[in-house]
C-alpha cells in the first residue's frame, strides 16, 4: 500500500498499518449460527443418578392477614428498616467453620 521512504522509521510504518485496519471486526464474527444444535435433542445421560424418595407437593396454608402498614416491596421494606434501625446487622458472612467473619450493617 503506502510507498515506504527509507527515512520512515519502522514504528511510523507500523502505526500507519495499524490505522489502516478496520476498527471493528465484521458482524459475522459476532453471530454464531447454532440452528443445527438447536434442532438436536440431547439424550439424558444413562449414568445420571435417579431421584430418590417421595415427590413433594405444595400445601396451601391460611392466607396472610392484610396489614395496611406493610411496605409495597422488599426494597421498600429494607429501606424502611435501614432508616429506623441504622446500626442493625443486615448481612453476615461466615467462614468454613461457621464463624462470622464479616458483618454488614445498615447505614443512613
Coordinates of C-alpha atoms in Angstrom, one line a residue:
X1 CA 0.0 0.0 0.0
X2 CA 1.9 3.0 1.2
X3 CA 5.2 3.8 -0.5
X4 CA 7.9 3.4 2.1
X5 CA 10.6 6.0 2.1
X6 CA 13.9 4.9 3.5
X7 CA 13.6 7.8 6.0
X8 CA 10.3 6.5 7.5
X9 CA 11.0 4.5 10.7
X10 CA 9.6 1.1 11.2
X11 CA 7.5 2.4 14.2
X12 CA 5.8 5.0 12.0
X13 CA 5.2 2.4 9.3
X14 CA 3.7 0.1 11.9
X15 CA 1.4 2.9 13.1
X16 CA 0.2 3.5 9.5
X17 CA -0.5 -0.2 9.1
X18 CA -2.5 -0.2 12.4
X19 CA -4.5 2.8 11.3
X20 CA -5.4 1.1 8.0
X21 CA -7.0 -1.9 9.8
X22 CA -10.8 -1.8 10.4
X23 CA -11.7 -0.6 13.8
X24 CA -14.5 -3.2 14.4
X25 CA -14.5 -6.8 13.4
X26 CA -17.0 -7.8 10.7
X27 CA -20.5 -8.6 12.0
X28 CA -20.3 -12.3 11.0
X29 CA -17.7 -12.8 13.8
X30 CA -20.3 -11.8 16.4
X31 CA -23.0 -14.2 15.3
X32 CA -22.8 -17.9 15.5
X33 CA -25.2 -20.0 13.5
X34 CA -26.2 -22.6 16.0
X35 CA -29.5 -23.6 14.4
X36 CA -28.4 -27.1 13.8
X37 CA -27.5 -27.5 17.5
X38 CA -31.0 -26.2 18.5
X39 CA -32.6 -29.0 16.4
X40 CA -30.6 -31.7 18.1
X41 CA -32.4 -33.2 21.2
X42 CA -29.9 -34.1 23.9
X43 CA -30.4 -37.6 25.3
X44 CA -30.3 -37.9 29.1
X45 CA -27.2 -39.5 30.5
X46 CA -27.9 -43.1 31.4
X47 CA -25.3 -42.9 34.3
X48 CA -27.1 -39.9 35.8
X49 CA -28.3 -40.7 39.3
X50 CA -32.1 -41.2 39.7
X51 CA -34.1 -39.2 42.2
X52 CA -35.0 -41.0 45.4
X53 CA -37.8 -40.5 47.9
X54 CA -41.4 -39.3 47.6
X55 CA -42.4 -36.5 45.4
X56 CA -43.1 -33.3 47.2
X57 CA -46.3 -31.4 46.8
X58 CA -47.2 -27.8 47.6
X59 CA -49.5 -27.3 50.5
X60 CA -51.8 -24.3 50.7
X61 CA -51.9 -22.7 54.1
X62 CA -54.0 -19.9 55.5
X63 CA -54.0 -16.6 53.6
X64 CA -51.9 -13.9 55.2
X65 CA -53.8 -11.2 57.0
X66 CA -53.6 -8.0 55.2
X67 CA -51.7 -5.4 57.1
X68 CA -52.1 -1.9 55.9
X69 CA -48.7 -0.5 57.0
X70 CA -46.6 -3.1 55.2
X71 CA -44.2 -1.7 52.6
X72 CA -45.2 -2.4 48.9
X73 CA -41.9 -4.2 48.1
X74 CA -38.9 -5.9 49.6
X75 CA -36.7 -3.0 48.6
X76 CA -39.1 -0.5 50.4
X77 CA -39.1 -2.8 53.5
X78 CA -35.3 -2.8 53.6
X79 CA -35.1 0.9 53.2
X80 CA -37.6 1.4 56.0
X81 CA -35.8 -1.0 58.3
X82 CA -32.4 0.7 57.4
X83 CA -33.7 4.1 58.3
X84 CA -35.3 3.1 61.6
X85 CA -32.5 0.7 62.7
X86 CA -29.3 2.3 61.2
X87 CA -26.8 0.1 63.1
X88 CA -28.6 -3.2 62.9
X89 CA -26.8 -6.0 61.0
X90 CA -28.2 -6.8 57.6
X91 CA -25.8 -9.3 56.2
X92 CA -23.2 -11.7 57.8
X93 CA -20.6 -13.7 56.0
X94 CA -19.5 -17.0 57.6
X95 CA -16.2 -18.8 57.2
X96 CA -16.0 -22.6 56.6
X97 CA -16.3 -23.4 60.3
X98 CA -19.5 -21.3 60.7
X99 CA -18.0 -18.3 62.5
X100 CA -19.0 -14.8 61.5
X101 CA -16.1 -13.1 59.7
X102 CA -17.8 -10.0 58.2
X103 CA -21.0 -8.2 59.2
X104 CA -22.6 -5.5 57.1
X105 CA -24.8 -3.0 58.9
X106 CA -27.4 -0.7 57.7
X107 CA -26.5 3.0 57.2
X108 CA -28.3 6.2 56.8

